[in-house]
PDB file of C-alpha atoms and ligand atoms in Angstrom:
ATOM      1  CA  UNK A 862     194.451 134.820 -48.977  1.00 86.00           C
ATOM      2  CA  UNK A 863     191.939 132.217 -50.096  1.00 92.00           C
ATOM      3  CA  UNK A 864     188.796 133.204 -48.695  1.00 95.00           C
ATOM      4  CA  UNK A 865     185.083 131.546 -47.926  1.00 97.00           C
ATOM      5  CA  UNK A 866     184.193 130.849 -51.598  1.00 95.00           C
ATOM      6  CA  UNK A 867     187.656 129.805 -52.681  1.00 94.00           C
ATOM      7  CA  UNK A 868     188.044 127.719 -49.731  1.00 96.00           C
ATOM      8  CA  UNK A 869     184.451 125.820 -50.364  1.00 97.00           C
ATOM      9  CA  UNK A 870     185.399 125.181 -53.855  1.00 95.00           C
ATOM     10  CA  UNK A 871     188.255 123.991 -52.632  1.00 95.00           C
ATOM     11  CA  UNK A 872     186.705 121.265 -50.576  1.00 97.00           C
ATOM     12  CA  UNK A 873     184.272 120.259 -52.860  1.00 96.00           C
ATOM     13  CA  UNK A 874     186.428 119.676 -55.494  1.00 95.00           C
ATOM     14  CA  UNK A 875     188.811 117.362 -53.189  1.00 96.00           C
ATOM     15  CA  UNK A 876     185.678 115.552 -52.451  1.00 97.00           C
ATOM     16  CA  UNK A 877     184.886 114.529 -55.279  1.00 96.00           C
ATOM     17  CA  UNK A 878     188.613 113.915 -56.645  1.00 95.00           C
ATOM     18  CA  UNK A 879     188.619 111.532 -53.073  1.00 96.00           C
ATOM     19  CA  UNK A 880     185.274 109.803 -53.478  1.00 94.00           C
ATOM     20  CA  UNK A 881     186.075 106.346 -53.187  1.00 94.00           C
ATOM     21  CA  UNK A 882     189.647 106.968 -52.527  1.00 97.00           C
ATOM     22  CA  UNK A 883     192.225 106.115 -49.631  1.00 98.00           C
ATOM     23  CA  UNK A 884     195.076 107.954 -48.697  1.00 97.00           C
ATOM     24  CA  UNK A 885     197.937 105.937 -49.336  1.00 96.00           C
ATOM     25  CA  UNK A 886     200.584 108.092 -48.132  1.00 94.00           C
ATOM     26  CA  UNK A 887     200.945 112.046 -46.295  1.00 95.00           C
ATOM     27  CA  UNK A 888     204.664 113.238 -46.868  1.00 94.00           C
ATOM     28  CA  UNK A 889     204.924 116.537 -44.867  1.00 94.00           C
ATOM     29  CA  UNK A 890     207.377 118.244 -46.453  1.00 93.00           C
ATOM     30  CA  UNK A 891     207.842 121.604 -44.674  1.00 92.00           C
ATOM     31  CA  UNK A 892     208.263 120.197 -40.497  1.00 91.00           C
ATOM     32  CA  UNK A 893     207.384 123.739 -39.424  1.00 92.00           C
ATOM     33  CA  UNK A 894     203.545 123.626 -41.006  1.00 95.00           C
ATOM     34  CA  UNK A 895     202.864 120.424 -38.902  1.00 96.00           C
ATOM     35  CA  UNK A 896     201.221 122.070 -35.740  1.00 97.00           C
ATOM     36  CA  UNK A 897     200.449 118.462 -34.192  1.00 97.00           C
ATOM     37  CA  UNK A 898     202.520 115.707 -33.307  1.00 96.00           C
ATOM     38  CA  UNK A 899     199.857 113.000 -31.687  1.00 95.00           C
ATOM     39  CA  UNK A 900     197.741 111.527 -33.289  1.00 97.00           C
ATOM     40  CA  UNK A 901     200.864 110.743 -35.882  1.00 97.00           C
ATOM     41  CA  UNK A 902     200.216 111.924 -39.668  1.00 97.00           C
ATOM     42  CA  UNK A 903     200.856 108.053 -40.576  1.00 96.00           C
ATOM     43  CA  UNK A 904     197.660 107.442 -38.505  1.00 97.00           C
ATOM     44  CA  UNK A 905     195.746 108.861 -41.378  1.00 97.00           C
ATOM     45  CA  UNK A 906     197.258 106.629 -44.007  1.00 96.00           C
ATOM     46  CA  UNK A 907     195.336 103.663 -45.451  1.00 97.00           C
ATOM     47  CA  UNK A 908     192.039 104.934 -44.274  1.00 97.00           C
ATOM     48  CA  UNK A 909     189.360 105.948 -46.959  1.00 98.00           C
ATOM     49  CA  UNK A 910     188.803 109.987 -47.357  1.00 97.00           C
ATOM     50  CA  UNK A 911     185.071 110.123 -45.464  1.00 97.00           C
ATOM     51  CA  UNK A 912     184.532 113.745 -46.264  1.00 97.00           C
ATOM     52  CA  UNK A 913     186.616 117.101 -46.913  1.00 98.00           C
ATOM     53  CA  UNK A 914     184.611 119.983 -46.031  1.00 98.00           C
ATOM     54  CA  UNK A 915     185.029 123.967 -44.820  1.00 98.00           C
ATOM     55  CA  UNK A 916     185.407 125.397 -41.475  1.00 98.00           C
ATOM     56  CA  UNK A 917     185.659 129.291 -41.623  1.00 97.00           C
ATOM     57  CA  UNK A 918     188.899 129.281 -44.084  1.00 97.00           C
ATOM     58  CA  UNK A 919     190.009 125.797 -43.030  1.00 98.00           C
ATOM     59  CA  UNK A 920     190.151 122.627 -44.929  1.00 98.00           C
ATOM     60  CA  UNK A 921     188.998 119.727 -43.035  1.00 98.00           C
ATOM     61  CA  UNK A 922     189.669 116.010 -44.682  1.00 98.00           C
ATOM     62  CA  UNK A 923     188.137 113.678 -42.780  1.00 98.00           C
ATOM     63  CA  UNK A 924     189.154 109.694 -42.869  1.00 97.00           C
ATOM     64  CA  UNK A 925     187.000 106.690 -41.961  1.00 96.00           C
ATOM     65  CA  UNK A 926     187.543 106.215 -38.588  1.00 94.00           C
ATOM     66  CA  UNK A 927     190.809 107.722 -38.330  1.00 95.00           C
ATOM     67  CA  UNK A 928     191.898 111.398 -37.788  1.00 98.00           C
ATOM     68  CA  UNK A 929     190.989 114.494 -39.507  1.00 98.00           C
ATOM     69  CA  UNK A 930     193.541 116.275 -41.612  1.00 98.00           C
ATOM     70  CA  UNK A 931     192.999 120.312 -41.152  1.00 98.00           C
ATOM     71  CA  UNK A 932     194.478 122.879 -43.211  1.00 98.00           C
ATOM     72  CA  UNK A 933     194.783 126.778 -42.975  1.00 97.00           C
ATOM     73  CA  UNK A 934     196.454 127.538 -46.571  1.00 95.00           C
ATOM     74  CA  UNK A 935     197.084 131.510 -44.829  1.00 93.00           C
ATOM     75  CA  UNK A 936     197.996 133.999 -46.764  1.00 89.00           C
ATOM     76  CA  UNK A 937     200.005 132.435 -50.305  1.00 91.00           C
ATOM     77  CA  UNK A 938     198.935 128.976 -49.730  1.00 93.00           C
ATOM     78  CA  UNK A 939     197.384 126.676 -52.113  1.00 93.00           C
ATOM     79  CA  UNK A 940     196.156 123.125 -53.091  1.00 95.00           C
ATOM     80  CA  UNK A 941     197.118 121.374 -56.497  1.00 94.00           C
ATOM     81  CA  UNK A 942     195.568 118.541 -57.645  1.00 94.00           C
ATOM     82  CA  UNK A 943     197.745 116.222 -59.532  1.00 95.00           C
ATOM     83  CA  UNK A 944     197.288 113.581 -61.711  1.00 95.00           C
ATOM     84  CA  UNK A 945     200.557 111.659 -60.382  1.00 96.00           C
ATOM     85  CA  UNK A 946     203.532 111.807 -58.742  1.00 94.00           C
ATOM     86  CA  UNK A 947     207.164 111.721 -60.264  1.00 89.00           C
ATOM     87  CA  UNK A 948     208.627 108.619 -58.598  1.00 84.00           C
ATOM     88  CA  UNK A 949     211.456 111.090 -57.078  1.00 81.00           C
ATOM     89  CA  UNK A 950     210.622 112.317 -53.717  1.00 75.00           C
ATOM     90  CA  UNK A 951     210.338 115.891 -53.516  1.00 77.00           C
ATOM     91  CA  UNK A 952     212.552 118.195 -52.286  1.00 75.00           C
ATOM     92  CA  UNK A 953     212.158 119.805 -49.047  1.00 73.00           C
ATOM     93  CA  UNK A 954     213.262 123.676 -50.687  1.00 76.00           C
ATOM     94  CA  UNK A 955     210.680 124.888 -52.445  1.00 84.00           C
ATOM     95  CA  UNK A 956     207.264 126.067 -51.861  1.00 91.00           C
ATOM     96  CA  UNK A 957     205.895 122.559 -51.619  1.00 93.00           C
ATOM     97  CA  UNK A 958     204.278 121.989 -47.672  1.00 95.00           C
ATOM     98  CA  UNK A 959     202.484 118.995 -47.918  1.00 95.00           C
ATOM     99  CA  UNK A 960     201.777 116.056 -50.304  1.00 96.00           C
ATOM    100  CA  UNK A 961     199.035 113.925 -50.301  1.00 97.00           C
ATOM    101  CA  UNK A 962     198.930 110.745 -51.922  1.00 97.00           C
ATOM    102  CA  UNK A 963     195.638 108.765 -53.260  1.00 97.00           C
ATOM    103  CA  UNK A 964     195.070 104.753 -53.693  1.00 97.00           C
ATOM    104  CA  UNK A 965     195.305 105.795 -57.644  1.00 96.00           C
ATOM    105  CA  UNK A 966     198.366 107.404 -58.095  1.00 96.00           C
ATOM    106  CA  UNK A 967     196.429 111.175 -57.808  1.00 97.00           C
ATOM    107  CA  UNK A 968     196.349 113.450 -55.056  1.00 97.00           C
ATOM    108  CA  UNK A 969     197.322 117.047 -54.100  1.00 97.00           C
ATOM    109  CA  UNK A 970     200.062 119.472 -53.298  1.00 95.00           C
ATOM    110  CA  UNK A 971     199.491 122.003 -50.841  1.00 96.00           C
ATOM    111  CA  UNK A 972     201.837 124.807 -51.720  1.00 94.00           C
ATOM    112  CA  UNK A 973     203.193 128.019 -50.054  1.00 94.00           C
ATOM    113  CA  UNK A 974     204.403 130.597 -52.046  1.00 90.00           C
ATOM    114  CA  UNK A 975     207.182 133.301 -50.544  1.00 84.00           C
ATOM    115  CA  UNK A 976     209.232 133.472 -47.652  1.00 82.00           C
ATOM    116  CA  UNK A 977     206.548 133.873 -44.597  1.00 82.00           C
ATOM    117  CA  UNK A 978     205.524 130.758 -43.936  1.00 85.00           C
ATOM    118  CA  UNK A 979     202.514 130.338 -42.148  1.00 91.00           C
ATOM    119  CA  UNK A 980     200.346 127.788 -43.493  1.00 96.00           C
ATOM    120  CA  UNK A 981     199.160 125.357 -40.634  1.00 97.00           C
ATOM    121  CA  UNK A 982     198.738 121.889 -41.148  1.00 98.00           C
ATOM    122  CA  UNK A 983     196.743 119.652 -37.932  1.00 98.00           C
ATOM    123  CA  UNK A 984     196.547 116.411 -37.593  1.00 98.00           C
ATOM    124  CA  UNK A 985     193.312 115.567 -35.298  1.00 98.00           C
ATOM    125  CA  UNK A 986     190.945 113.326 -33.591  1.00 98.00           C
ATOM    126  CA  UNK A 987     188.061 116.105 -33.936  1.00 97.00           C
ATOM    127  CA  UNK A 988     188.588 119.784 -35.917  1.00 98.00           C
ATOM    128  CA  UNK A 989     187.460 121.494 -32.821  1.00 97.00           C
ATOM    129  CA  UNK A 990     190.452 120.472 -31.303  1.00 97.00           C
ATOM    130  CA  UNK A 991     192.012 123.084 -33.786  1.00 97.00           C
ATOM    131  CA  UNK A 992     192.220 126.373 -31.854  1.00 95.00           C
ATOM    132  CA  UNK A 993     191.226 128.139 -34.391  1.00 96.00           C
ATOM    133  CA  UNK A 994     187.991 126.339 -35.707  1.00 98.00           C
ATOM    134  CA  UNK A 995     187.433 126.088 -31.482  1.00 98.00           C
ATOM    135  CA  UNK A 996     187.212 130.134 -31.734  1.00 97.00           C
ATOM    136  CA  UNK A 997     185.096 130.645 -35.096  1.00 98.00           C
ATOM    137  CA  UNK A 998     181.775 132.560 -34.947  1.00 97.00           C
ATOM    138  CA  UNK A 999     179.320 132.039 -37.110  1.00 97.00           C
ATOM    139  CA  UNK A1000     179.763 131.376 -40.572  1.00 98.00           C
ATOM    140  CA  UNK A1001     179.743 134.407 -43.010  1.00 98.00           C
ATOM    141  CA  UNK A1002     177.453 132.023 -45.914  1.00 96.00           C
ATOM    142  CA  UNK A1003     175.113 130.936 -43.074  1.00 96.00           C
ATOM    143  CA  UNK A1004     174.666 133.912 -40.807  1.00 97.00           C
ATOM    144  CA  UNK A1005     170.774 134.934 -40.552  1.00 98.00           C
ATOM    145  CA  UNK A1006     169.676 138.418 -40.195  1.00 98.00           C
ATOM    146  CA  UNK A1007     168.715 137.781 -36.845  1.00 97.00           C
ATOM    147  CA  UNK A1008     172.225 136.537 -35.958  1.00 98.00           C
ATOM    148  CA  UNK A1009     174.102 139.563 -37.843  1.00 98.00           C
ATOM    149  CA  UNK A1010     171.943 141.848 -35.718  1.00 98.00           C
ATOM    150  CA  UNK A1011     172.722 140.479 -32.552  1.00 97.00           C
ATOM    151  CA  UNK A1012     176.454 140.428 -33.607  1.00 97.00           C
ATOM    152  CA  UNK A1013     176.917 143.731 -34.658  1.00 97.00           C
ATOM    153  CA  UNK A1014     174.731 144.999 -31.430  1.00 96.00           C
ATOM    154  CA  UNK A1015     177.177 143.155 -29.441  1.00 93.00           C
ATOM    155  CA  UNK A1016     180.346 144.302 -31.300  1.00 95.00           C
ATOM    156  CA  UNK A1017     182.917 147.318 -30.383  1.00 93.00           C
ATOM    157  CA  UNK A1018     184.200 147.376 -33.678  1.00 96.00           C
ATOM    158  CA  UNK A1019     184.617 149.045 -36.931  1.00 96.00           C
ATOM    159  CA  UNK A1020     182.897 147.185 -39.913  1.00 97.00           C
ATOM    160  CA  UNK A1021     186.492 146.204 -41.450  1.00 97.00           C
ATOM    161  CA  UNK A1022     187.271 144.697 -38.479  1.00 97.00           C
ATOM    162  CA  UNK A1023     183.682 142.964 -37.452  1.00 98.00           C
ATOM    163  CA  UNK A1024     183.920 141.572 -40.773  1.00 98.00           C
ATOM    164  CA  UNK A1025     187.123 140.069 -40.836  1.00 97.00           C
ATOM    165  CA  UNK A1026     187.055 139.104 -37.238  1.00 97.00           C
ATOM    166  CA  UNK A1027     186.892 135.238 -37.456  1.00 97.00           C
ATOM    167  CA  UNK A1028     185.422 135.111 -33.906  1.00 97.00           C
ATOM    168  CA  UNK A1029     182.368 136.793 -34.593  1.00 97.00           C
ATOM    169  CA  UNK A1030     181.825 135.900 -38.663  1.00 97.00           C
ATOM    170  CA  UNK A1031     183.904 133.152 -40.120  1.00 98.00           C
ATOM    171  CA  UNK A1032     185.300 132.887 -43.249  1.00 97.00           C
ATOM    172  CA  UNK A1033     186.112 136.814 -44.697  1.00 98.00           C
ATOM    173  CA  UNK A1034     188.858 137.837 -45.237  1.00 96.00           C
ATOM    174  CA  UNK A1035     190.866 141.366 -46.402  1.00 95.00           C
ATOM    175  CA  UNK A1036     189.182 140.892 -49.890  1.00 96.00           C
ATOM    176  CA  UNK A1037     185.292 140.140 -49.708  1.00 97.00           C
ATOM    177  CA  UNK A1038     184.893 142.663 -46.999  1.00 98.00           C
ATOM    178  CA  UNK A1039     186.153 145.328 -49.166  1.00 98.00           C
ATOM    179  CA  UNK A1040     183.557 143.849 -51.621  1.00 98.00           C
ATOM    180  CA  UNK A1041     181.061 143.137 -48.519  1.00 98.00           C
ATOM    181  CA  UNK A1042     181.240 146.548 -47.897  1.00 98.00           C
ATOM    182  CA  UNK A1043     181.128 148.175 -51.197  1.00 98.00           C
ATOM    183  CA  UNK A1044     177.402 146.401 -52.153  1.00 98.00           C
ATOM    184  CA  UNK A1045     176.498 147.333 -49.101  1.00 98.00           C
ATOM    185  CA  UNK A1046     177.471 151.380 -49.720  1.00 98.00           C
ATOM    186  CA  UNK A1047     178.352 151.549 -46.361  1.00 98.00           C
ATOM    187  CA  UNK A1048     181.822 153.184 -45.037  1.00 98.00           C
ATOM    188  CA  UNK A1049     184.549 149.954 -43.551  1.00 97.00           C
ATOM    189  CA  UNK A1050     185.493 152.884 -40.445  1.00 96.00           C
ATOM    190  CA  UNK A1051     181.139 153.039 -39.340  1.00 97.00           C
ATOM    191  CA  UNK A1052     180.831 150.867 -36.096  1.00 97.00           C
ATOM    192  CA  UNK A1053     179.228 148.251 -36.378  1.00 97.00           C
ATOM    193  CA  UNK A1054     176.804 148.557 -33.087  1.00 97.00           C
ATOM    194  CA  UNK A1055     176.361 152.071 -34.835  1.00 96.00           C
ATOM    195  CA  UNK A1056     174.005 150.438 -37.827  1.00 97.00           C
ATOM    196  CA  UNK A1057     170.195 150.628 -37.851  1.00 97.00           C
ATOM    197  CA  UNK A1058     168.171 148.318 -39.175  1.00 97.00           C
ATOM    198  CA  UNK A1059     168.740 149.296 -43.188  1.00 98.00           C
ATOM    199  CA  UNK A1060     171.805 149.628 -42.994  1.00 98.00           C
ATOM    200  CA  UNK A1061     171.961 145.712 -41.395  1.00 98.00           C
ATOM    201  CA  UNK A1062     169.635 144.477 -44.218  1.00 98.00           C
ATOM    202  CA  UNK A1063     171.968 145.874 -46.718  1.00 98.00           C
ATOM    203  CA  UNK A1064     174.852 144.643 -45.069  1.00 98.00           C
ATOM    204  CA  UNK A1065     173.360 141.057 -44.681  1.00 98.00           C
ATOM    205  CA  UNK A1066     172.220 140.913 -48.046  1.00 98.00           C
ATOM    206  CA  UNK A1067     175.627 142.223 -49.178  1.00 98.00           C
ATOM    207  CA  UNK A1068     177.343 139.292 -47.052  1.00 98.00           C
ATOM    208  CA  UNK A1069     175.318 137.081 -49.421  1.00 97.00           C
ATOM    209  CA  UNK A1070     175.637 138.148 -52.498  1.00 97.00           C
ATOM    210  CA  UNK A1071     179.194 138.710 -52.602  1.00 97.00           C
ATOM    211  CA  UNK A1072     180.035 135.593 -51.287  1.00 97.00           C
ATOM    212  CA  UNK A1073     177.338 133.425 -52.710  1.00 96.00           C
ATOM    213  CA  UNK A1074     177.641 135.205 -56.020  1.00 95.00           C
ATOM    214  CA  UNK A1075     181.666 134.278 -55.889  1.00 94.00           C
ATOM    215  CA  UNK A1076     181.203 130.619 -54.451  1.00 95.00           C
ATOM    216  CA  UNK A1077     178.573 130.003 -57.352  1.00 94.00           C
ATOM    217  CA  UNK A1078     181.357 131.440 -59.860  1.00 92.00           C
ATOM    218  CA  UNK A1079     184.257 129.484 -59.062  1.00 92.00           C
ATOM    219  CA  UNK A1080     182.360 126.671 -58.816  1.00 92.00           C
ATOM    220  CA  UNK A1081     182.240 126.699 -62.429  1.00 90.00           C
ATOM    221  CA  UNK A1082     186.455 127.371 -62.781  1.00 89.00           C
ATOM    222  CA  UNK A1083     188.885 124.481 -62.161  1.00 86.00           C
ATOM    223  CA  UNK A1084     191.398 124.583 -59.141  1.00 83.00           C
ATOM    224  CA  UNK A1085     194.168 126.433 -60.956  1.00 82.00           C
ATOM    225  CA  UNK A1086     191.917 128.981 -62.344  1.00 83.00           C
ATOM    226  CA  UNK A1087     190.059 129.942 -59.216  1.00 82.00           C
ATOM    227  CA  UNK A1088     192.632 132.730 -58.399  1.00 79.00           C
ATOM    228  CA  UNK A1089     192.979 134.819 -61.303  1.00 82.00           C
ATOM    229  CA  UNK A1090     188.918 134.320 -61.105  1.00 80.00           C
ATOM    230  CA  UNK A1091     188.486 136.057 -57.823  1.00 79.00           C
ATOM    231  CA  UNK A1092     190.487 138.546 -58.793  1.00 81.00           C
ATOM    232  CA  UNK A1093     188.825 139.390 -62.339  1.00 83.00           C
ATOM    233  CA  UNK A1094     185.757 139.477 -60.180  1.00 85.00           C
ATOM    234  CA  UNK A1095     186.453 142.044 -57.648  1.00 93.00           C
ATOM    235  CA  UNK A1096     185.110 145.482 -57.788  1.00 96.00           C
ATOM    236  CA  UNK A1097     187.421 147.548 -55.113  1.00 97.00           C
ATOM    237  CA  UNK A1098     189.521 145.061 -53.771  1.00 97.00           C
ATOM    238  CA  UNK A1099     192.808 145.553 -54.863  1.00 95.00           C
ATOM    239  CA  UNK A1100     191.542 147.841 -57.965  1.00 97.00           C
ATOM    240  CA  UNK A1101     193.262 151.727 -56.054  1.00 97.00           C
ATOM    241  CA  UNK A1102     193.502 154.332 -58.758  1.00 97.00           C
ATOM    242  CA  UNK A1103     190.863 152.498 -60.830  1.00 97.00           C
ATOM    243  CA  UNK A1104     187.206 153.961 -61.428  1.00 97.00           C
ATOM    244  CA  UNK A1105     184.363 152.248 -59.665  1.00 98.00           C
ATOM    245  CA  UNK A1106     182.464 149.616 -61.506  1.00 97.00           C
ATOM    246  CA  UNK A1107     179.316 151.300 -59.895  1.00 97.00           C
ATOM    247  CA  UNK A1108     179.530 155.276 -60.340  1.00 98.00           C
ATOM    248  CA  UNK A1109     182.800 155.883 -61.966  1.00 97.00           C
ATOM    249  CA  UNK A1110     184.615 157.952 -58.562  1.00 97.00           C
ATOM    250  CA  UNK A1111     188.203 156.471 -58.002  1.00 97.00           C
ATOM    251  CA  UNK A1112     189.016 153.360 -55.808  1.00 98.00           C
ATOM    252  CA  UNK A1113     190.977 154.552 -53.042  1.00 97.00           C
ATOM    253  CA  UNK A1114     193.318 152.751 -50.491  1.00 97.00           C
ATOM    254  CA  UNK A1115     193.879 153.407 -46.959  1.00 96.00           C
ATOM    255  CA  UNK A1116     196.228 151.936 -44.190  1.00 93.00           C
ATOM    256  CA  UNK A1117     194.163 150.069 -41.647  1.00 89.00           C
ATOM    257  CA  UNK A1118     195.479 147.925 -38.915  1.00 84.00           C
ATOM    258  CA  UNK A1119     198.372 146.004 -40.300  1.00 83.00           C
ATOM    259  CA  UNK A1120     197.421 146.020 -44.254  1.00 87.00           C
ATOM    260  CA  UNK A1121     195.321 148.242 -46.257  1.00 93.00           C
ATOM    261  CA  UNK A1122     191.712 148.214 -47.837  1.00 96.00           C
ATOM    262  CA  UNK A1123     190.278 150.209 -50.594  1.00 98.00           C
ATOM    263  CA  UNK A1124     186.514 151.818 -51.305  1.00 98.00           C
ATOM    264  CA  UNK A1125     184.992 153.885 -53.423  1.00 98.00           C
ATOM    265  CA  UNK A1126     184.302 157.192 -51.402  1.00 98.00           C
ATOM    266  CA  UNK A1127     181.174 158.273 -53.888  1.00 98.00           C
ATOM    267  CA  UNK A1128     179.825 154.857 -52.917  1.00 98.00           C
ATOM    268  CA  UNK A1129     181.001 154.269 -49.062  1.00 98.00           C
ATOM    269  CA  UNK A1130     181.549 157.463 -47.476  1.00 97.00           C
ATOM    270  CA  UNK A1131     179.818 160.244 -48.684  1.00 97.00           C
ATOM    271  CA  UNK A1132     182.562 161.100 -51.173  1.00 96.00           C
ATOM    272  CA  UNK A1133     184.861 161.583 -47.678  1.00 95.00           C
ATOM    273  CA  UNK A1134     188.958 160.840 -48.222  1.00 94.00           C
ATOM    274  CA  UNK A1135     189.383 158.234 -45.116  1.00 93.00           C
ATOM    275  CA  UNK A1136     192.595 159.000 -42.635  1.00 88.00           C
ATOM    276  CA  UNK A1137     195.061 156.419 -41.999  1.00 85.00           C
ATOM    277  CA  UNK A1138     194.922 153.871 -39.250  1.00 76.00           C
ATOM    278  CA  UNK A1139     197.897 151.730 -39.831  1.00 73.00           C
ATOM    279  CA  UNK A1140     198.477 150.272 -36.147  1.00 61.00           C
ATOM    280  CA  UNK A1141     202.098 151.468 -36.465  1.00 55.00           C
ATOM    281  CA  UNK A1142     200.877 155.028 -36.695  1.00 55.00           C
ATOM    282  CA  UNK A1143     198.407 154.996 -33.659  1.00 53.00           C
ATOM    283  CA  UNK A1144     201.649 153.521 -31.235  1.00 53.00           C
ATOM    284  CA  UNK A1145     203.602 156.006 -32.283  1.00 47.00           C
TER     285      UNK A1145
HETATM  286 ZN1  LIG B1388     181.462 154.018 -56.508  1.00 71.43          ZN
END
């Protein structure tokens, strides 16, 4: 699932591939992705692209004086720029959701790759009429030490959770907090309202380094690359069975909630195997 940093490179690179530009033409190409019916998507077409910027993991493209396009790519979605357009109009099988159409021929796909579909497309007067951006906390990138204090104080949660929780952080998903928590030697099952004040600093200057360091990476990679990029990058995340980066003990995985997370127990949890929490189990 594209993430914080992927998300802000996204952005910035459709800003400055719409600088200038006007949207000549939105064909919405998968119905169910289209979570907004007034204002009309035609309202946004033939208005110049003011902005396109990040809220939590949403895409925001913002037209001069018109509506605001908002996107949630989810889990497998993603945006292509292209050059042009065949003249054919696209079918509607296929992973292609959305199609956006600049005054110079150029634009962008937004695609969703396998059968769950769940990216969210909103056509709106303001983003915060977008339930979700309504709910975001703070944002991950921005978040002082002060502010991650108070959160965590305030929080009945374990540190996978608080970090992934979009209403109290926004913009981390399954993958940086695996990372997150890694830097930050500290175990995803500690509560959060259980950290003292080290433990906070580490975790705050984790928060920032992993997702700074990333963002300032994949600034440097073009669209298509940005991907395979996160993943080369990432030290747990995804990496079970392979030795730490930092002190050689294996990455392990876990169950947790509805998906799983790895660590590195030499690193995280005092070389201690973690027990399953898969939300299946604990209803059984
Ligand atoms: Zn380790």
């Amino acid at each position: 699932m594209p993430e914080l940093p992927e998300v802000q490179a996204l952005a910035e690179r459709m800003a400055t591939a719409c600088a200038g530009r006007v949207l000549e033409r939105v064909d919405v190409l998968s119905i169910p992705a289209l979570k907004t019916f007034d204002p009309p998507v035609q309202a946004l077409t033939g208005r110049a692209v003011d902005a396109v910027t990040r809220h939590g993991k949403f895409l925001d493209l913002a037209t001069d004086g018109g509506p605001h396009l908002v996107v949630h790519l989810a889990r497998a979605g993603w945006v292509h720029p292209r050059a042009s357009f065949p003249a054919k109009p696209p079918s509607r099988r296929g992973p292609l959701a959305l199609r956006l159409v600049l005054d110079d021929g150029s634009g962008f796909d937004l695609t969703e790759q396998g059968t769950t579909k769940r990216l969210a497309a909103y056509v709106v007067t303001d983003p915060g009429q977008v339930p979700g951006i309504a709910r975001l906390g703070v944002d991950a990138l921005a978040a002082t030490p002060e502010q991650l204090t108070a959160l965590a104080a305030g929080a009945r949660q374990r540190l996978k959770t608080f970090l992934t929780d979009q209403s109290v952080l926004a913009g981390i998903g399954n993958a940086y907090s695996d990372e997150i928590l890694h830097t930050a030697r500290l175990s995803p099952y500690a509560l959060a309202a259980s950290l003292d004040a080290g433990r906070l600093a580490r975790l705050h200057a984790a928060i920032g380094r992993e997702l700074g360091g990333a963002l300032e990476q994949l600034r440097a990679v073009p669209i298509e690359g940005l991907k395979s990029e996160k993943k080369a990058d990432l030290a747990v995340h995804g990496r079970a069975g392979e030795p730490c980066p930092v002190c050689g003990d294996t990455v392990r995985s876990v169950n947790f909630a509805d998906s799983s997370l790895q660590y590195c127990p030499t690193c995280q949890t005092g070389g201690r195997v973690l027990a399953d929490r898969r939300l299946s189990r604990l209803l059984k």
